[in-house]
PDB file of C-alpha atoms in Angstrom:
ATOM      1  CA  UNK G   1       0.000   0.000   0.000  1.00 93.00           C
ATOM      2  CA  UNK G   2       0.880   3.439  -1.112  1.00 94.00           C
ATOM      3  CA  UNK G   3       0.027   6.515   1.443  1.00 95.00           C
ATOM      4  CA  UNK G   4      -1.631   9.267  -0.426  1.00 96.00           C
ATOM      5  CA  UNK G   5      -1.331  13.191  -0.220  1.00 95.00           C
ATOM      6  CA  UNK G   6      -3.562  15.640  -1.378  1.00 95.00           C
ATOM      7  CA  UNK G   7      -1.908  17.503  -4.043  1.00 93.00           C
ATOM      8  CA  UNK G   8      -5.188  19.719  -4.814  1.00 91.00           C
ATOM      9  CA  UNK G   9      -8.677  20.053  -7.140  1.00 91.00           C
ATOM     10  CA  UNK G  10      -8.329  20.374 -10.622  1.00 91.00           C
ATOM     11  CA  UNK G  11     -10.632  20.931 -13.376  1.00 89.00           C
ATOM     12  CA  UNK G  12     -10.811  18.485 -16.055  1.00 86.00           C
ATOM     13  CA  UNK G  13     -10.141  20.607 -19.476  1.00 85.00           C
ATOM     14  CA  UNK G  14     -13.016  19.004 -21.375  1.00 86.00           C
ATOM     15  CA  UNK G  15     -15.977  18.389 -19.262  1.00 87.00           C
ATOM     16  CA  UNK G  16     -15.202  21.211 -16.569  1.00 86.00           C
ATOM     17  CA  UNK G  17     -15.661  18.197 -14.221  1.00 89.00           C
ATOM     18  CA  UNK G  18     -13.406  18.596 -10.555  1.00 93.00           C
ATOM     19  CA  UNK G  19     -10.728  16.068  -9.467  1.00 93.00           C
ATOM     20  CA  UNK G  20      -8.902  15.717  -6.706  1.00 95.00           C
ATOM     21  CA  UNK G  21      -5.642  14.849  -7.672  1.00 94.00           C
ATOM     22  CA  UNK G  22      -3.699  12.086  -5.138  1.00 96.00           C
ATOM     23  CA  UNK G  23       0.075  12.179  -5.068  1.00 94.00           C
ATOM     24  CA  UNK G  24       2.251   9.162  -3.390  1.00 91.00           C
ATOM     25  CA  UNK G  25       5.626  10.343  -1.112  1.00 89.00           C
ATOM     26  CA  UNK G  26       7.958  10.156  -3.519  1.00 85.00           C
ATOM     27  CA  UNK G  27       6.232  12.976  -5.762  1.00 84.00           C
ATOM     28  CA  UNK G  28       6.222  11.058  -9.315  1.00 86.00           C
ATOM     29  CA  UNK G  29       3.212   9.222  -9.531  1.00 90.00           C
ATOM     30  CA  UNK G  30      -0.465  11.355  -9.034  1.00 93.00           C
ATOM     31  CA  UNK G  31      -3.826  10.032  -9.382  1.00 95.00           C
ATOM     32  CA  UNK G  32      -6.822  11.985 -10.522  1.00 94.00           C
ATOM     33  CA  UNK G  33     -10.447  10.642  -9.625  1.00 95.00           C
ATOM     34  CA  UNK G  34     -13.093  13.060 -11.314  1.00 94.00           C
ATOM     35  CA  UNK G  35     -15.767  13.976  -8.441  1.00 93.00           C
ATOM     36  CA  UNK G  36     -18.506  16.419  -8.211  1.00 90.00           C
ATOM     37  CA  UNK G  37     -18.523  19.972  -7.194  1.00 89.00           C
ATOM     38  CA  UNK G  38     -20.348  19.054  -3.682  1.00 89.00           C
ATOM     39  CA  UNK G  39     -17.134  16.856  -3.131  1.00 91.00           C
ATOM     40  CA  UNK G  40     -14.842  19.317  -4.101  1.00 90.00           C
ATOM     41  CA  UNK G  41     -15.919  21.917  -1.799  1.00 88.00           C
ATOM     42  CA  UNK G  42     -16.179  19.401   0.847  1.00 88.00           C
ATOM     43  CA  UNK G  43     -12.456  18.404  -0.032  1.00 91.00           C
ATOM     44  CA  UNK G  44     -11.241  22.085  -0.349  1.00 89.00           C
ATOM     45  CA  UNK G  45     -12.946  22.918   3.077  1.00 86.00           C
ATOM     46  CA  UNK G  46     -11.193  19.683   4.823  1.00 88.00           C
ATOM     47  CA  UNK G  47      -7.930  20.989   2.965  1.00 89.00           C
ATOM     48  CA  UNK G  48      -8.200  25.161   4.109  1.00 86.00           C
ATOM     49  CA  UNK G  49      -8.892  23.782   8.133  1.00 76.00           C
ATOM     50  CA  UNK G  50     -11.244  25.959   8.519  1.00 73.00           C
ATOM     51  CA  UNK G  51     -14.631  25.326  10.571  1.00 73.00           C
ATOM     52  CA  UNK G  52     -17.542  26.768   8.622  1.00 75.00           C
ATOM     53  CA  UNK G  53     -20.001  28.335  10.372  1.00 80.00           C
ATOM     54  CA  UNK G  54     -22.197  25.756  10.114  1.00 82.00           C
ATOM     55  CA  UNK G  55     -21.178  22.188   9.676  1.00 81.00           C
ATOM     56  CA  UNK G  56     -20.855  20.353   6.556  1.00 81.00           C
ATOM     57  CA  UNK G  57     -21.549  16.226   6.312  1.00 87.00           C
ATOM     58  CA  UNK G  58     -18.149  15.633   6.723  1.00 87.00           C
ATOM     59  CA  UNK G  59     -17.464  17.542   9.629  1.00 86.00           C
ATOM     60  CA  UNK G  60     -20.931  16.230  10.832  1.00 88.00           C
ATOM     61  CA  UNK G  61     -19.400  12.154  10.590  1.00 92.00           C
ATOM     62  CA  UNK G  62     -15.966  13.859  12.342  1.00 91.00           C
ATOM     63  CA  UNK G  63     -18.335  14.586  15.380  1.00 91.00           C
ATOM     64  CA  UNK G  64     -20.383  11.812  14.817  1.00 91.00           C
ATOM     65  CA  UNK G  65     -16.971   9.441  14.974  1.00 93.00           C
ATOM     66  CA  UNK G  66     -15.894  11.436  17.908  1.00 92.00           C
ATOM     67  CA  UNK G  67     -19.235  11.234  20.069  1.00 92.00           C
ATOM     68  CA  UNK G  68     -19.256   7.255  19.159  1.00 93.00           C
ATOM     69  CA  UNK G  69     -16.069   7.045  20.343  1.00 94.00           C
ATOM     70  CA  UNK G  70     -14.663   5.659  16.765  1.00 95.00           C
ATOM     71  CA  UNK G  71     -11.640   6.505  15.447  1.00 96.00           C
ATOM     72  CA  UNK G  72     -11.063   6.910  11.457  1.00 96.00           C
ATOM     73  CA  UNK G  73      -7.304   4.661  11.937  1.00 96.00           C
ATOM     74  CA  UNK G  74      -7.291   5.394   7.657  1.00 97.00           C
ATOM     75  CA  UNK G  75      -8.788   5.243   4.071  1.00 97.00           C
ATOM     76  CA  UNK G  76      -7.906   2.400   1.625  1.00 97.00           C
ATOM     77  CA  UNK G  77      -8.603   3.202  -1.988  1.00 97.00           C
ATOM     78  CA  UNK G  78      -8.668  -0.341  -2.999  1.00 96.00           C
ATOM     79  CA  UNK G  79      -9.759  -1.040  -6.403  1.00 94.00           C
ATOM     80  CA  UNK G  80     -11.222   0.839  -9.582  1.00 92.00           C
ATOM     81  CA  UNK G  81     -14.452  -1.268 -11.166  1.00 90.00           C
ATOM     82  CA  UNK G  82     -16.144   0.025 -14.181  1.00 87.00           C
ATOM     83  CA  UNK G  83     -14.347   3.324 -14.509  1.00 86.00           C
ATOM     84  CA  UNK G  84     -15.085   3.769 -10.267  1.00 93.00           C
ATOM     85  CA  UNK G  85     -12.554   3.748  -7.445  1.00 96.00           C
ATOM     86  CA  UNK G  86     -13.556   2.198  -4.332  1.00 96.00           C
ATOM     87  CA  UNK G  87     -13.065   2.951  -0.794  1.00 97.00           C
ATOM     88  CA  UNK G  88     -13.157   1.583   2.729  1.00 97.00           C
ATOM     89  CA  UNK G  89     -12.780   3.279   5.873  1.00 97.00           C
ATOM     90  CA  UNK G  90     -11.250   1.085   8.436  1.00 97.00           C
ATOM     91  CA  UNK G  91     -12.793   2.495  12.145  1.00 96.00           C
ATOM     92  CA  UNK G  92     -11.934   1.361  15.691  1.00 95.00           C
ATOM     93  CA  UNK G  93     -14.105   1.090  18.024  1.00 92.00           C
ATOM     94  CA  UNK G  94     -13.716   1.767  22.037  1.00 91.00           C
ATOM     95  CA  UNK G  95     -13.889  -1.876  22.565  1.00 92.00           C
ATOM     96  CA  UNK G  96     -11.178  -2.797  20.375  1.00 91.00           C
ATOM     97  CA  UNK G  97     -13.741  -3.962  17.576  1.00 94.00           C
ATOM     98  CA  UNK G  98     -12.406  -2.808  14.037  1.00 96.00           C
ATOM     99  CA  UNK G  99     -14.824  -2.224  11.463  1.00 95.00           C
ATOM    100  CA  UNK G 100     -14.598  -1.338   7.674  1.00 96.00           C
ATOM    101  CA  UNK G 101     -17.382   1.025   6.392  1.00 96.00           C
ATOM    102  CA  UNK G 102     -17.658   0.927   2.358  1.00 96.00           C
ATOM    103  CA  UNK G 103     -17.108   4.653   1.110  1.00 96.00           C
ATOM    104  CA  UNK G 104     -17.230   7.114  -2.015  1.00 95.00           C
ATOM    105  CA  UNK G 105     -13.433   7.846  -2.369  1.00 96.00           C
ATOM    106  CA  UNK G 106     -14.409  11.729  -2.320  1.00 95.00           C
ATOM    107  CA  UNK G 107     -16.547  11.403   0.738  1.00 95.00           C
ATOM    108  CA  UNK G 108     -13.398   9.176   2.438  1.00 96.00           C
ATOM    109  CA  UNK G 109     -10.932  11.358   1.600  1.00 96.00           C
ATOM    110  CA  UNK G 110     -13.340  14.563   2.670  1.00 94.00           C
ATOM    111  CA  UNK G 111     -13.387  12.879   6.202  1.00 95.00           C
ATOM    112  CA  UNK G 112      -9.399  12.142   6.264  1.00 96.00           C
ATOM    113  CA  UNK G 113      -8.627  15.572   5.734  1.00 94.00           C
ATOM    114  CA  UNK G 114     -10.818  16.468   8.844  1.00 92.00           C
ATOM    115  CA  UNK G 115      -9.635  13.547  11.016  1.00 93.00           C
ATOM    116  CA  UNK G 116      -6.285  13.959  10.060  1.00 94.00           C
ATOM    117  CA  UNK G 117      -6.043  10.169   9.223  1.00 96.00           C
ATOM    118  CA  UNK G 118      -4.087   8.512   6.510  1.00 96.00           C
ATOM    119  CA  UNK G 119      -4.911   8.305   2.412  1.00 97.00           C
ATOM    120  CA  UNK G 120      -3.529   4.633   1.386  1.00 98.00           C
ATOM    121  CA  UNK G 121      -4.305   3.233  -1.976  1.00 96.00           C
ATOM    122  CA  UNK G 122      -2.944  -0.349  -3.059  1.00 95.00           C
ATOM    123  CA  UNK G 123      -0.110  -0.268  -5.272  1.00 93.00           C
ATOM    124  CA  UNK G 124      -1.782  -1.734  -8.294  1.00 94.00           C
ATOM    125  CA  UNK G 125      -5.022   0.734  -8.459  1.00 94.00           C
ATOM    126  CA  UNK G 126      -1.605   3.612  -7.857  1.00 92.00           C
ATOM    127  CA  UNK G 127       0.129   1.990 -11.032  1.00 89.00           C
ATOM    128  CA  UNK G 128      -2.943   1.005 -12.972  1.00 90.00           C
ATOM    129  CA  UNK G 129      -4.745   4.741 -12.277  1.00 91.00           C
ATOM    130  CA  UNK G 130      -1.629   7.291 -12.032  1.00 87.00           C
ATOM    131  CA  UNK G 131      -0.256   9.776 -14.413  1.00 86.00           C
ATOM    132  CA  UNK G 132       3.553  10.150 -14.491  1.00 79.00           C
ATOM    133  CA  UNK G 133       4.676  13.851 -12.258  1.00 78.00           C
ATOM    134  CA  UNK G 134       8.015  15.759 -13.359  1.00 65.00           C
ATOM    135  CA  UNK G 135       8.055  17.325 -10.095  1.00 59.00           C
ATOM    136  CA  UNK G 136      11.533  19.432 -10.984  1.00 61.00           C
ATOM    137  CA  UNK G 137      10.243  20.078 -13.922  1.00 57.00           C
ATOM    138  CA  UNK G 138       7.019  21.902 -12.823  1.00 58.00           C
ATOM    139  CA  UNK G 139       9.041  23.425 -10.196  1.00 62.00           C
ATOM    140  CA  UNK G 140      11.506  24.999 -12.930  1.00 68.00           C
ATOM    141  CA  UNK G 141       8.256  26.280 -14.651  1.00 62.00           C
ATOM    142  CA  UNK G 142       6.855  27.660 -11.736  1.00 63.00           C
ATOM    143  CA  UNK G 143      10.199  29.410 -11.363  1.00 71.00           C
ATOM    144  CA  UNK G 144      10.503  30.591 -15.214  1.00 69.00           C
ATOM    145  CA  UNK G 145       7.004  32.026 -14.745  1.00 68.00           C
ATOM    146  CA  UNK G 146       7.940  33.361 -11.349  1.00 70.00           C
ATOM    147  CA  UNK G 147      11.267  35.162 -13.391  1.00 76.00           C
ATOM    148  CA  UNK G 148       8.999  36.037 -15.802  1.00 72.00           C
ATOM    149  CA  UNK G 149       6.696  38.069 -14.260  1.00 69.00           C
ATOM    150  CA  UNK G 150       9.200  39.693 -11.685  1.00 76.00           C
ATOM    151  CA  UNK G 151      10.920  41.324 -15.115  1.00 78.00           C
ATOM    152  CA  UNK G 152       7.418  42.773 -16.623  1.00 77.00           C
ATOM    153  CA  UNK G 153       5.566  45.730 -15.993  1.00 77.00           C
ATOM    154  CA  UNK G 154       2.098  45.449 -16.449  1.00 75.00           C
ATOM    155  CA  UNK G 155       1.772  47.370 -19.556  1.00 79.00           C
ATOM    156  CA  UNK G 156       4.323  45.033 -21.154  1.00 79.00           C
ATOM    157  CA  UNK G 157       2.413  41.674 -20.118  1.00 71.00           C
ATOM    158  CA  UNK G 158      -0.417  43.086 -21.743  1.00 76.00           C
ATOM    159  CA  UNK G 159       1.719  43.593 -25.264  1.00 79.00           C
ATOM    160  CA  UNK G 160       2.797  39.974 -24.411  1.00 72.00           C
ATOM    161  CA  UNK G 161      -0.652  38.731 -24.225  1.00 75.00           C
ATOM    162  CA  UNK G 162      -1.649  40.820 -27.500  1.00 80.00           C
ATOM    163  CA  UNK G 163       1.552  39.286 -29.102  1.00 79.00           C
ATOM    164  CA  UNK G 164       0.394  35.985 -28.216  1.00 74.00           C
ATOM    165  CA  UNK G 165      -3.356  36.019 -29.401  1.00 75.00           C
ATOM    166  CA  UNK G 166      -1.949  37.783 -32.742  1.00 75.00           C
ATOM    167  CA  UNK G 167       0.135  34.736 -33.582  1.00 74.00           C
ATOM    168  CA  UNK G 168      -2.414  32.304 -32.163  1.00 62.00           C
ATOM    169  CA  UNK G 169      -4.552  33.616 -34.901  1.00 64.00           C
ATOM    170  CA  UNK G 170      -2.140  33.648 -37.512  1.00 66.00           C
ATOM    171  CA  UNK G 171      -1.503  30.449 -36.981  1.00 61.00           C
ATOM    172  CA  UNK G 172      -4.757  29.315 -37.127  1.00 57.00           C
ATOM    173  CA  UNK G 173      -5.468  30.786 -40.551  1.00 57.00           C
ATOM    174  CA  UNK G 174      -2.191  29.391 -42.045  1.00 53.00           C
ATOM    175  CA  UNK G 175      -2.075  26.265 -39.966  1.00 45.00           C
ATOM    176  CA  UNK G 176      -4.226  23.862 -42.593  1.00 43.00           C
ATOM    177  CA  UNK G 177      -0.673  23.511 -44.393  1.00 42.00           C
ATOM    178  CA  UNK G 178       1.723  21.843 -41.374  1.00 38.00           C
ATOM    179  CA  UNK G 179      -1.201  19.775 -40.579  1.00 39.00           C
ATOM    180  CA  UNK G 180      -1.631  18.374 -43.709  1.00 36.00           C
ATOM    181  CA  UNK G 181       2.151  17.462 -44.105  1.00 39.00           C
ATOM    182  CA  UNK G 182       2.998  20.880 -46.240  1.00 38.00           C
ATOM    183  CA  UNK G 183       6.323  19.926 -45.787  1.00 38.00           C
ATOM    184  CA  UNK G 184       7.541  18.129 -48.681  1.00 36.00           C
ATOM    185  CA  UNK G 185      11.331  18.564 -48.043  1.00 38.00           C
ATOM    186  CA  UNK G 186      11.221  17.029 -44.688  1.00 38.00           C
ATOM    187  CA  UNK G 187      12.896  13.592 -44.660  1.00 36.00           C
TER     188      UNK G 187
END
């Protein structure tokens, strides 16, 4: 088993769908599992620590766990059927009794965050499900664009944008050449 971290909520490109996007220790390997924008805000709420001013489900089953006397020991993402991850929690109980509740991974992970209990996943729904992470490389990025922007006055970044559509649209117009292989001297 793989312990999970939180890396954040993204939105899928296409559909505009969120995911929270799971990353193991070594920073390499993330897995995204598309959710729904209840889940998200539940998940961005257990991430921010903050209590709202009224309580939301999942820090309704914190208190609930609490006043029971359970304890959330950790979340197993254990296997993906059909397109679907699924989740257990594994509880214990006052009297020493474990007990493994079936569980939504968005709804597990929700309660994690506010419990401050562990994300596992097995090792083959991390390899079969995860998308390859160039952690230095994003960091270098982040610090190009961080370079970037230090250098730039506002008026310039502007030009830059206007730069930028400009060719996008060139491009566009001239573009049904190179993707039709206009190229005839390339070997």
């Amino acid at each position: 088993m793989v312990e999970m971290r939180v890396a954040g909520i993204a939105l899928d490109a296409a559909s505009r769908s969120p995911i929270v996007l799971l990353r193991d220790p070594s920073g390499r390997r993330q897995v995204p599992i598309w959710i729904d924008q209840a889940q998200a805000q539940n998940i961005m709420a257990g991430l921010k620590d903050q209590a709202p001013a009224r309580p939301l489900s999942h820090d309704l089953m914190a208190r609930l766990l609490e006043v029971g006397r359970l304890e959330l020991q950790r979340v197993i993402i254990h296997t993906i059927e059909d397109s679907t991850f699924r989740a257990v929690l594994k509880l214990s109980g006052p009297d020493g009794r474990n007990h493994d509740l079936d569980a939504r991974p968005s709804d597990a992970i929700a309660l994690a965050l506010r419990t401050g209990s562990g994300i596992w996943m097995l090792e083959e729904v991390v390899s079969d499900a995860s998308i390859p992470v160039d952690a230095e490389a994003d960091a270098e990025d982040a610090a190009d664009f961080r370079r970037f922007l230090d250098g730039i006055s506002p008026a310039e970044l502007v030009r830059h944008i206007r730069q930028a559509q400009t060719d996008s649209s060139d491009e566009e117009e001239g573009g049904d050449d190179e993707a039709s292989g206009g190229d005839t001297n390339a070997s």
